[in-house]
Amino acid sequence: MYDYSGVVHIHSCYSDGSSNFEGISRAASQSGAEFVLINDHDTLNGLYKEGEKYLNGVLMLVGLEVTPKRNHFLCYDVESVPSNRLRPEEYVGKVYRDGGFGFLAHPDQKENCLFPAKMHWDNWDLDQPYGVEIWNYFSQWMSSFKNKTELLKSVFFPKACLRPPEPETLMKWDKLGEHRKVPAIAGIDAHGGRQFSWIPTILSSYKYQFRTLRTHVVTKEPLKGDLHHDKRLVLSAIKNGQSYLVNYCAGKIKNFSFFAHSGQKNWLMGEETIYSKDLNLSVKLPSKAHIKLIKDGKMFAKCFGSNLNISDPGPGVYRVEVYKGNIWPRPWIFSNHIYLRTQLG
């Protein structure tokens, strides 16, 4: 398997970000990211004016973010911009009818009394196979303060604002997984320094923001430096949940693995299969950490170590949470689901 780290939900100068693709790709390269997913607000101007390409060794891919007052939707593989005046079920439906796919953006973002914009999702009941942005850096930063004193703390210690994904988001995501595959991503919601140029912190730099949350894709063949080939590999992995989410403030990682196996057969994150008693689940880390195996939204097994192996776990929807550190464990890795079904379809 091949493992590639990327930054997702990035805004450029073609909406309210502060840089063009050259600057963003340079920051991504300096921070060690291998691909970037651009999501400008209600526009594909970046695609039309700069195009998808490799820049500074980084694969630059372009989607968009449909942004009404709330119910924002990140979408990819699209060639036209859905109107943000449509109802959510209409613009989400249009994306899928046109051959694209997408994710509910910051679906449970908390309202902040200092910045009272409401950008959560009202209703997840949509008749499309959408995914969910379960972790959003800027959303968590925005909800980390309730007064001016807390705002100053958040400005000068922004990395401390990163928490695990919202419990209600995880609960809804796990529940949806009982009925269908539901891919998840981690978004940064990066805008660069246009709005925060006076702040010498993570808020005013793409480079620093790119060192917060990452989405790692797992592929069965390597990237080749060919735009068409590599775009299909990365977007397919994102669409199908063959990925895991990492808080780089807690530590970098390569080749985390969570898989089901029976005999010579393996199933990766994002895949589903019929459950059988000879099926096992395995988690592997390069170093010891606190591993939690979640089944159907509830704790199923946990350990401190670099490996966790479970035989005959039973049918269910499984995912992994990893926390790093002993005194104050920090959220580190959240996997996509593996689906062990009693029946398919």
mmCIF file of C-alpha atoms in Angstrom:
data_model
loop_
_atom_site.group_PDB
_atom_site.id
_atom_site.type_symbol
_atom_site.label_atom_id
_atom_site.label_comp_id
_atom_site.label_asym_id
_atom_site.label_seq_id
_atom_site.Cartn_x
_atom_site.Cartn_y
_atom_site.Cartn_z
ATOM 1 C CA MET A 1 0.000 0.000 0.000
ATOM 2 C CA TYR A 2 1.017 3.628 -0.559
ATOM 3 C CA ASP A 3 0.369 6.462 1.880
ATOM 4 C CA TYR A 4 0.104 10.143 0.860
ATOM 5 C CA SER A 5 -0.517 13.144 3.107
ATOM 6 C CA GLY A 6 -2.614 16.073 1.941
ATOM 7 C CA VAL A 7 -4.298 19.282 3.071
ATOM 8 C CA VAL A 8 -8.011 19.605 2.430
ATOM 9 C CA HIS A 9 -10.472 22.523 2.386
ATOM 10 C CA ILE A 10 -8.115 25.313 1.324
ATOM 11 C CA HIS A 11 -9.198 28.761 0.125
ATOM 12 C CA SER A 12 -7.147 30.717 -2.411
ATOM 13 C CA CYS A 13 -7.168 34.302 -3.688
ATOM 14 C CA TYR A 14 -9.997 33.315 -6.031
ATOM 15 C CA SER A 15 -12.374 33.618 -3.074
ATOM 16 C CA ASP A 16 -11.273 34.873 0.368
ATOM 17 C CA GLY A 17 -7.802 33.344 0.667
ATOM 18 C CA SER A 18 -4.569 35.311 0.454
ATOM 19 C CA SER A 19 -2.521 33.458 -2.170
ATOM 20 C CA ASN A 20 -2.638 31.964 -5.635
ATOM 21 C CA PHE A 21 -1.807 28.333 -6.369
ATOM 22 C CA GLU A 22 1.920 29.037 -6.568
ATOM 23 C CA GLY A 23 2.048 30.373 -3.007
ATOM 24 C CA ILE A 24 -0.220 27.672 -1.634
ATOM 25 C CA SER A 25 1.755 24.875 -3.283
ATOM 26 C CA ARG A 26 5.013 26.317 -1.980
ATOM 27 C CA ALA A 27 3.629 26.392 1.577
ATOM 28 C CA ALA A 28 2.338 22.829 1.152
ATOM 29 C CA SER A 29 5.730 21.632 -0.076
ATOM 30 C CA GLN A 30 7.528 23.310 2.824
ATOM 31 C CA SER A 31 5.147 21.686 5.307
ATOM 32 C CA GLY A 32 5.530 18.227 3.734
ATOM 33 C CA ALA A 33 2.064 17.896 2.169
ATOM 34 C CA GLU A 34 1.878 15.930 -1.083
ATOM 35 C CA PHE A 35 -1.512 17.074 -2.374
ATOM 36 C CA VAL A 36 -3.849 20.046 -1.875
ATOM 37 C CA LEU A 37 -7.621 20.178 -2.356
ATOM 38 C CA ILE A 38 -8.782 23.742 -3.099
ATOM 39 C CA ASN A 39 -12.333 24.668 -2.086
ATOM 40 C CA ASP A 40 -13.002 28.306 -2.926
ATOM 41 C CA HIS A 41 -16.403 29.735 -2.088
ATOM 42 C CA ASP A 42 -18.932 29.324 -4.911
ATOM 43 C CA THR A 43 -16.388 29.551 -7.711
ATOM 44 C CA LEU A 44 -14.158 27.471 -9.960
ATOM 45 C CA ASN A 45 -12.121 30.487 -11.102
ATOM 46 C CA GLY A 46 -8.940 28.877 -9.800
ATOM 47 C CA LEU A 47 -9.570 25.900 -12.065
ATOM 48 C CA TYR A 48 -10.264 28.108 -15.083
ATOM 49 C CA LYS A 49 -7.340 30.509 -14.531
ATOM 50 C CA GLU A 50 -4.616 28.230 -13.172
ATOM 51 C CA GLY A 51 -5.837 24.671 -13.703
ATOM 52 C CA GLU A 52 -5.054 21.478 -11.858
ATOM 53 C CA LYS A 53 -1.369 20.648 -11.976
ATOM 54 C CA TYR A 54 1.754 19.703 -10.103
ATOM 55 C CA LEU A 55 3.372 22.802 -8.581
ATOM 56 C CA ASN A 56 6.506 22.678 -6.420
ATOM 57 C CA GLY A 57 6.120 18.907 -6.356
ATOM 58 C CA VAL A 58 2.590 19.127 -4.921
ATOM 59 C CA LEU A 59 -0.546 17.835 -6.668
ATOM 60 C CA MET A 60 -3.025 20.749 -6.811
ATOM 61 C CA LEU A 61 -6.652 19.672 -7.277
ATOM 62 C CA VAL A 62 -9.670 21.974 -7.412
ATOM 63 C CA GLY A 63 -13.158 21.568 -6.030
ATOM 64 C CA LEU A 64 -15.346 24.234 -4.466
ATOM 65 C CA GLU A 65 -17.411 25.022 -1.385
ATOM 66 C CA VAL A 66 -21.095 25.797 -1.839
ATOM 67 C CA THR A 67 -21.699 28.469 0.801
ATOM 68 C CA PRO A 68 -25.185 29.640 1.643
ATOM 69 C CA LYS A 69 -25.586 31.149 5.141
ATOM 70 C CA ARG A 70 -25.265 27.639 6.583
ATOM 71 C CA ASN A 71 -25.211 24.059 5.264
ATOM 72 C CA HIS A 72 -21.875 24.480 3.457
ATOM 73 C CA PHE A 73 -20.893 21.666 1.099
ATOM 74 C CA LEU A 74 -17.403 20.725 -0.108
ATOM 75 C CA CYS A 75 -17.485 19.129 -3.544
ATOM 76 C CA TYR A 76 -15.004 17.590 -5.962
ATOM 77 C CA ASP A 77 -14.922 16.308 -9.534
ATOM 78 C CA VAL A 78 -17.266 19.129 -10.560
ATOM 79 C CA GLU A 79 -17.178 21.320 -13.681
ATOM 80 C CA SER A 80 -19.960 23.766 -12.811
ATOM 81 C CA VAL A 81 -20.918 25.734 -9.709
ATOM 82 C CA PRO A 82 -24.226 24.843 -8.012
ATOM 83 C CA SER A 83 -26.214 27.865 -6.882
ATOM 84 C CA ASN A 84 -26.038 28.513 -3.143
ATOM 85 C CA ARG A 85 -29.632 29.757 -3.364
ATOM 86 C CA LEU A 86 -30.915 26.237 -3.880
ATOM 87 C CA ARG A 87 -32.071 24.055 -1.012
ATOM 88 C CA PRO A 88 -29.346 21.727 0.368
ATOM 89 C CA GLU A 89 -30.924 18.627 -1.137
ATOM 90 C CA GLU A 90 -30.957 20.410 -4.516
ATOM 91 C CA TYR A 91 -27.313 21.520 -4.684
ATOM 92 C CA VAL A 92 -26.063 18.263 -3.173
ATOM 93 C CA GLY A 93 -28.205 16.370 -5.685
ATOM 94 C CA LYS A 94 -26.829 18.441 -8.557
ATOM 95 C CA VAL A 95 -23.252 17.629 -7.576
ATOM 96 C CA TYR A 96 -23.951 13.898 -7.674
ATOM 97 C CA ARG A 97 -26.052 14.032 -10.850
ATOM 98 C CA ASP A 98 -23.144 15.805 -12.562
ATOM 99 C CA GLY A 99 -20.756 13.020 -11.549
ATOM 100 C CA GLY A 100 -19.149 14.724 -8.555
ATOM 101 C CA PHE A 101 -19.132 13.926 -4.869
ATOM 102 C CA GLY A 102 -18.845 15.861 -1.645
ATOM 103 C CA PHE A 103 -18.807 16.321 2.109
ATOM 104 C CA LEU A 104 -20.874 18.208 4.670
ATOM 105 C CA ALA A 105 -18.528 21.008 5.796
ATOM 106 C CA HIS A 106 -18.081 21.707 9.545
ATOM 107 C CA PRO A 107 -21.549 20.178 10.143
ATOM 108 C CA ASP A 108 -21.722 20.874 13.901
ATOM 109 C CA GLN A 109 -19.781 24.139 14.112
ATOM 110 C CA LYS A 110 -20.561 25.964 17.336
ATOM 111 C CA GLU A 111 -21.821 29.534 17.226
ATOM 112 C CA ASN A 112 -19.433 32.085 18.741
ATOM 113 C CA CYS A 113 -20.793 35.134 20.532
ATOM 114 C CA LEU A 114 -17.967 37.311 19.160
ATOM 115 C CA PHE A 115 -18.449 36.009 15.588
ATOM 116 C CA PRO A 116 -22.108 34.885 15.556
ATOM 117 C CA ALA A 117 -22.260 33.315 12.079
ATOM 118 C CA LYS A 118 -24.229 30.054 12.013
ATOM 119 C CA MET A 119 -22.537 27.629 9.657
ATOM 120 C CA HIS A 120 -23.718 24.241 10.900
ATOM 121 C CA TRP A 121 -25.860 21.724 9.014
ATOM 122 C CA ASP A 122 -29.557 21.808 9.893
ATOM 123 C CA ASN A 123 -30.437 18.362 8.573
ATOM 124 C CA TRP A 124 -28.320 15.397 7.488
ATOM 125 C CA ASP A 125 -31.293 13.639 5.868
ATOM 126 C CA LEU A 126 -30.196 13.867 2.222
ATOM 127 C CA ASP A 127 -30.837 11.259 -0.441
ATOM 128 C CA GLN A 128 -27.216 11.145 -1.674
ATOM 129 C CA PRO A 129 -24.098 9.177 -0.617
ATOM 130 C CA TYR A 130 -22.351 12.254 0.805
ATOM 131 C CA GLY A 131 -19.367 12.170 3.149
ATOM 132 C CA VAL A 132 -18.632 14.233 6.254
ATOM 133 C CA GLU A 133 -15.871 16.648 7.228
ATOM 134 C CA ILE A 134 -15.667 15.353 10.785
ATOM 135 C CA TRP A 135 -12.670 17.515 11.809
ATOM 136 C CA ASN A 136 -12.162 21.184 10.898
ATOM 137 C CA TYR A 137 -9.271 23.206 12.314
ATOM 138 C CA PHE A 138 -10.639 26.706 11.746
ATOM 139 C CA SER A 139 -14.077 25.699 13.026
ATOM 140 C CA GLN A 140 -12.539 24.458 16.268
ATOM 141 C CA TRP A 141 -10.459 27.610 16.594
ATOM 142 C CA MET A 142 -13.547 29.784 16.093
ATOM 143 C CA SER A 143 -15.425 27.975 18.853
ATOM 144 C CA SER A 144 -12.494 27.997 21.307
ATOM 145 C CA PHE A 145 -13.209 31.417 22.836
ATOM 146 C CA LYS A 146 -16.233 33.115 24.376
ATOM 147 C CA ASN A 147 -14.723 36.450 25.399
ATOM 148 C CA LYS A 148 -11.839 38.755 24.450
ATOM 149 C CA THR A 149 -9.438 37.195 26.975
ATOM 150 C CA GLU A 150 -10.010 33.727 25.574
ATOM 151 C CA LEU A 151 -9.671 35.170 22.066
ATOM 152 C CA LEU A 152 -6.167 36.431 22.906
ATOM 153 C CA LYS A 153 -5.214 33.004 24.251
ATOM 154 C CA SER A 154 -6.513 31.391 21.068
ATOM 155 C CA VAL A 155 -4.551 33.858 18.931
ATOM 156 C CA PHE A 156 -1.218 33.224 20.626
ATOM 157 C CA PHE A 157 -1.698 29.509 21.368
ATOM 158 C CA PRO A 158 -3.836 28.345 18.424
ATOM 159 C CA LYS A 159 -2.565 24.753 18.326
ATOM 160 C CA ALA A 160 -3.922 24.213 21.835
ATOM 161 C CA CYS A 161 -7.416 24.717 20.402
ATOM 162 C CA LEU A 162 -7.339 21.407 18.545
ATOM 163 C CA ARG A 163 -9.680 18.916 20.187
ATOM 164 C CA PRO A 164 -11.112 15.611 19.006
ATOM 165 C CA PRO A 165 -13.939 15.922 16.476
ATOM 166 C CA GLU A 166 -17.261 17.035 17.942
ATOM 167 C CA PRO A 167 -18.977 14.110 19.760
ATOM 168 C CA GLU A 168 -22.302 14.777 18.022
ATOM 169 C CA THR A 169 -20.572 14.684 14.632
ATOM 170 C CA LEU A 170 -18.970 11.327 15.408
ATOM 171 C CA MET A 171 -22.276 9.966 16.717
ATOM 172 C CA LYS A 172 -24.183 10.943 13.550
ATOM 173 C CA TRP A 173 -21.353 9.675 11.322
ATOM 174 C CA ASP A 174 -21.260 6.291 13.075
ATOM 175 C CA LYS A 175 -25.050 6.003 12.871
ATOM 176 C CA LEU A 176 -25.071 6.714 9.137
ATOM 177 C CA GLY A 177 -22.406 4.042 8.696
ATOM 178 C CA GLU A 178 -24.846 1.388 9.852
ATOM 179 C CA HIS A 179 -26.760 1.906 6.600
ATOM 180 C CA ARG A 180 -24.121 2.860 4.007
ATOM 181 C CA LYS A 181 -20.476 3.737 3.540
ATOM 182 C CA VAL A 182 -19.798 7.309 4.715
ATOM 183 C CA PRO A 183 -16.307 8.687 3.933
ATOM 184 C CA ALA A 184 -14.772 11.275 6.252
ATOM 185 C CA ILE A 185 -12.103 13.950 5.819
ATOM 186 C CA ALA A 186 -10.241 16.440 8.024
ATOM 187 C CA GLY A 187 -10.393 20.023 6.745
ATOM 188 C CA ILE A 188 -8.168 22.947 7.650
ATOM 189 C CA ASP A 189 -10.416 25.690 6.220
ATOM 190 C CA ALA A 190 -7.242 27.664 5.569
ATOM 191 C CA HIS A 191 -7.443 31.244 4.289
ATOM 192 C CA GLY A 192 -3.826 32.347 4.664
ATOM 193 C CA GLY A 193 -2.839 35.774 5.923
ATOM 194 C CA ARG A 194 -5.180 38.259 4.242
ATOM 195 C CA GLN A 195 -7.453 38.631 7.252
ATOM 196 C CA PHE A 196 -4.801 38.049 9.934
ATOM 197 C CA SER A 197 -1.607 39.558 8.530
ATOM 198 C CA TRP A 198 -0.764 41.231 11.856
ATOM 199 C CA ILE A 199 -0.845 38.001 13.863
ATOM 200 C CA PRO A 200 2.526 36.168 13.987
ATOM 201 C CA THR A 201 0.935 32.753 14.476
ATOM 202 C CA ILE A 202 -0.583 29.813 12.690
ATOM 203 C CA LEU A 203 -3.566 31.963 11.711
ATOM 204 C CA SER A 204 -1.545 34.185 9.386
ATOM 205 C CA SER A 205 0.305 31.576 7.361
ATOM 206 C CA TYR A 206 -0.703 28.741 5.063
ATOM 207 C CA LYS A 207 2.545 27.019 6.013
ATOM 208 C CA TYR A 208 1.661 26.917 9.698
ATOM 209 C CA GLN A 209 -1.967 26.033 9.048
ATOM 210 C CA PHE A 210 -0.849 23.106 6.880
ATOM 211 C CA ARG A 211 0.873 21.664 9.955
ATOM 212 C CA THR A 212 -2.401 21.147 11.819
ATOM 213 C CA LEU A 213 -4.854 18.645 10.313
ATOM 214 C CA ARG A 214 -4.031 16.278 7.461
ATOM 215 C CA THR A 215 -5.990 13.728 5.464
ATOM 216 C CA HIS A 216 -3.823 10.744 4.491
ATOM 217 C CA VAL A 217 -4.989 8.666 1.525
ATOM 218 C CA VAL A 218 -4.086 5.000 1.158
ATOM 219 C CA THR A 219 -3.742 3.727 -2.402
ATOM 220 C CA LYS A 220 -2.928 0.380 -4.010
ATOM 221 C CA GLU A 221 -0.573 1.904 -6.570
ATOM 222 C CA PRO A 222 1.845 4.827 -6.378
ATOM 223 C CA LEU A 223 1.449 8.345 -7.658
ATOM 224 C CA LYS A 224 3.409 8.713 -10.902
ATOM 225 C CA GLY A 225 3.634 12.461 -11.413
ATOM 226 C CA ASP A 226 0.952 12.210 -14.106
ATOM 227 C CA LEU A 227 -1.940 14.604 -13.417
ATOM 228 C CA HIS A 228 -4.788 12.484 -14.788
ATOM 229 C CA HIS A 229 -3.609 9.233 -13.206
ATOM 230 C CA ASP A 230 -2.782 10.765 -9.833
ATOM 231 C CA LYS A 231 -5.964 12.840 -9.653
ATOM 232 C CA ARG A 232 -8.051 9.695 -10.086
ATOM 233 C CA LEU A 233 -6.079 7.858 -7.383
ATOM 234 C CA VAL A 234 -6.357 10.635 -4.802
ATOM 235 C CA LEU A 235 -10.002 11.521 -5.452
ATOM 236 C CA SER A 236 -11.034 7.857 -5.518
ATOM 237 C CA ALA A 237 -9.417 7.311 -2.113
ATOM 238 C CA ILE A 238 -11.087 10.457 -0.710
ATOM 239 C CA LYS A 239 -14.473 9.496 -2.152
ATOM 240 C CA ASN A 240 -14.325 5.932 -0.844
ATOM 241 C CA GLY A 241 -12.976 6.649 2.630
ATOM 242 C CA GLN A 242 -9.643 4.937 2.009
ATOM 243 C CA SER A 243 -7.988 7.460 4.259
ATOM 244 C CA TYR A 244 -7.255 8.450 7.829
ATOM 245 C CA LEU A 245 -7.089 11.812 9.575
ATOM 246 C CA VAL A 246 -4.107 13.106 11.535
ATOM 247 C CA ASN A 247 -3.505 15.954 13.960
ATOM 248 C CA TYR A 248 0.078 16.938 13.064
ATOM 249 C CA CYS A 249 0.264 19.094 16.202
ATOM 250 C CA ALA A 250 0.376 15.795 18.121
ATOM 251 C CA GLY A 251 2.873 14.218 15.719
ATOM 252 C CA LYS A 252 3.559 13.270 12.118
ATOM 253 C CA ILE A 253 2.991 9.727 10.926
ATOM 254 C CA LYS A 254 3.354 7.537 7.879
ATOM 255 C CA ASN A 255 1.822 4.142 7.261
ATOM 256 C CA PHE A 256 -0.734 3.890 10.030
ATOM 257 C CA SER A 257 -2.816 0.850 9.163
ATOM 258 C CA PHE A 258 -6.241 -0.400 10.144
ATOM 259 C CA PHE A 259 -7.574 -3.376 8.217
ATOM 260 C CA ALA A 260 -9.710 -6.499 8.372
ATOM 261 C CA HIS A 261 -8.265 -9.795 7.218
ATOM 262 C CA SER A 262 -9.243 -13.393 6.725
ATOM 263 C CA GLY A 263 -6.749 -15.839 5.251
ATOM 264 C CA GLN A 264 -5.065 -14.072 2.342
ATOM 265 C CA LYS A 265 -7.809 -11.441 1.965
ATOM 266 C CA ASN A 266 -7.581 -7.905 3.380
ATOM 267 C CA TRP A 267 -10.134 -5.103 3.594
ATOM 268 C CA LEU A 268 -8.996 -1.513 4.004
ATOM 269 C CA MET A 269 -10.580 1.509 5.626
ATOM 270 C CA GLY A 270 -13.644 2.501 3.622
ATOM 271 C CA GLU A 271 -14.365 -1.067 2.498
ATOM 272 C CA GLU A 272 -17.145 -3.421 3.510
ATOM 273 C CA THR A 273 -17.532 -7.187 3.490
ATOM 274 C CA ILE A 274 -19.764 -9.953 4.793
ATOM 275 C CA TYR A 275 -18.744 -10.885 8.315
ATOM 276 C CA SER A 276 -17.440 -14.379 9.082
ATOM 277 C CA LYS A 277 -16.034 -15.842 12.302
ATOM 278 C CA ASP A 278 -12.530 -16.253 10.865
ATOM 279 C CA LEU A 279 -12.276 -12.513 10.227
ATOM 280 C CA ASN A 280 -9.869 -10.378 12.293
ATOM 281 C CA LEU A 281 -9.218 -6.658 12.802
ATOM 282 C CA SER A 282 -5.707 -5.218 13.135
ATOM 283 C CA VAL A 283 -4.312 -1.795 13.996
ATOM 284 C CA LYS A 284 -0.621 -0.998 13.530
ATOM 285 C CA LEU A 285 1.334 2.098 14.598
ATOM 286 C CA PRO A 286 5.046 2.906 14.249
ATOM 287 C CA SER A 287 5.211 3.861 17.962
ATOM 288 C CA LYS A 288 3.194 3.274 21.119
ATOM 289 C CA ALA A 289 0.074 5.310 21.750
ATOM 290 C CA HIS A 290 -3.414 4.973 23.225
ATOM 291 C CA ILE A 291 -5.513 2.981 20.723
ATOM 292 C CA LYS A 292 -9.309 2.861 20.904
ATOM 293 C CA LEU A 293 -11.384 0.600 18.679
ATOM 294 C CA ILE A 294 -14.910 1.968 18.237
ATOM 295 C CA LYS A 295 -17.768 -0.350 17.213
ATOM 296 C CA ASP A 296 -21.153 1.110 16.206
ATOM 297 C CA GLY A 297 -20.255 4.355 17.970
ATOM 298 C CA LYS A 298 -19.215 2.755 21.280
ATOM 299 C CA MET A 299 -15.904 1.746 22.817
ATOM 300 C CA PHE A 300 -15.169 -1.872 21.936
ATOM 301 C CA ALA A 301 -11.492 -2.366 22.831
ATOM 302 C CA LYS A 302 -8.512 -0.268 23.879
ATOM 303 C CA CYS A 303 -4.837 -0.624 24.686
ATOM 304 C CA PHE A 304 -1.588 1.288 25.006
ATOM 305 C CA GLY A 305 0.822 -0.021 22.417
ATOM 306 C CA SER A 306 1.765 -0.101 18.763
ATOM 307 C CA ASN A 307 -0.561 -2.975 17.785
ATOM 308 C CA LEU A 308 -4.113 -4.068 18.476
ATOM 309 C CA ASN A 309 -5.474 -7.343 17.108
ATOM 310 C CA ILE A 310 -9.041 -8.548 17.570
ATOM 311 C CA SER A 311 -10.260 -11.983 16.486
ATOM 312 C CA ASP A 312 -13.913 -12.628 15.679
ATOM 313 C CA PRO A 313 -15.110 -9.092 16.580
ATOM 314 C CA GLY A 314 -18.646 -9.645 15.275
ATOM 315 C CA PRO A 315 -20.530 -7.691 12.606
ATOM 316 C CA GLY A 316 -20.509 -3.918 12.996
ATOM 317 C CA VAL A 317 -19.127 -0.569 11.881
ATOM 318 C CA TYR A 318 -15.562 -0.149 13.170
ATOM 319 C CA ARG A 319 -13.142 2.745 13.352
ATOM 320 C CA VAL A 320 -10.023 3.675 15.323
ATOM 321 C CA GLU A 321 -9.094 6.651 17.486
ATOM 322 C CA VAL A 322 -5.485 7.155 18.595
ATOM 323 C CA TYR A 323 -4.318 9.524 21.332
ATOM 324 C CA LYS A 324 -0.710 10.474 22.002
ATOM 325 C CA GLY A 325 0.853 11.280 25.379
ATOM 326 C CA ASN A 326 0.282 10.026 28.911
ATOM 327 C CA ILE A 327 -0.438 12.981 31.188
ATOM 328 C CA TRP A 328 -2.552 14.944 28.703
ATOM 329 C CA PRO A 329 -3.314 12.603 25.773
ATOM 330 C CA ARG A 330 -3.822 14.579 22.569
ATOM 331 C CA PRO A 331 -6.103 13.458 19.718
ATOM 332 C CA TRP A 332 -3.788 12.122 17.024
ATOM 333 C CA ILE A 333 -5.396 9.775 14.464
ATOM 334 C CA PHE A 334 -9.005 9.086 13.476
ATOM 335 C CA SER A 335 -9.567 6.372 10.891
ATOM 336 C CA ASN A 336 -12.355 5.904 8.413
ATOM 337 C CA HIS A 337 -14.731 3.007 9.002
ATOM 338 C CA ILE A 338 -14.442 -0.644 8.071
ATOM 339 C CA TYR A 339 -17.885 -2.166 7.583
ATOM 340 C CA LEU A 340 -18.457 -5.796 8.582
ATOM 341 C CA ARG A 341 -22.000 -6.524 7.408
ATOM 342 C CA THR A 342 -24.445 -9.346 7.879
ATOM 343 C CA GLN A 343 -25.474 -8.690 4.283
ATOM 344 C CA LEU A 344 -24.505 -6.327 1.485
ATOM 345 C CA GLY A 345 -26.757 -4.065 -0.517
#
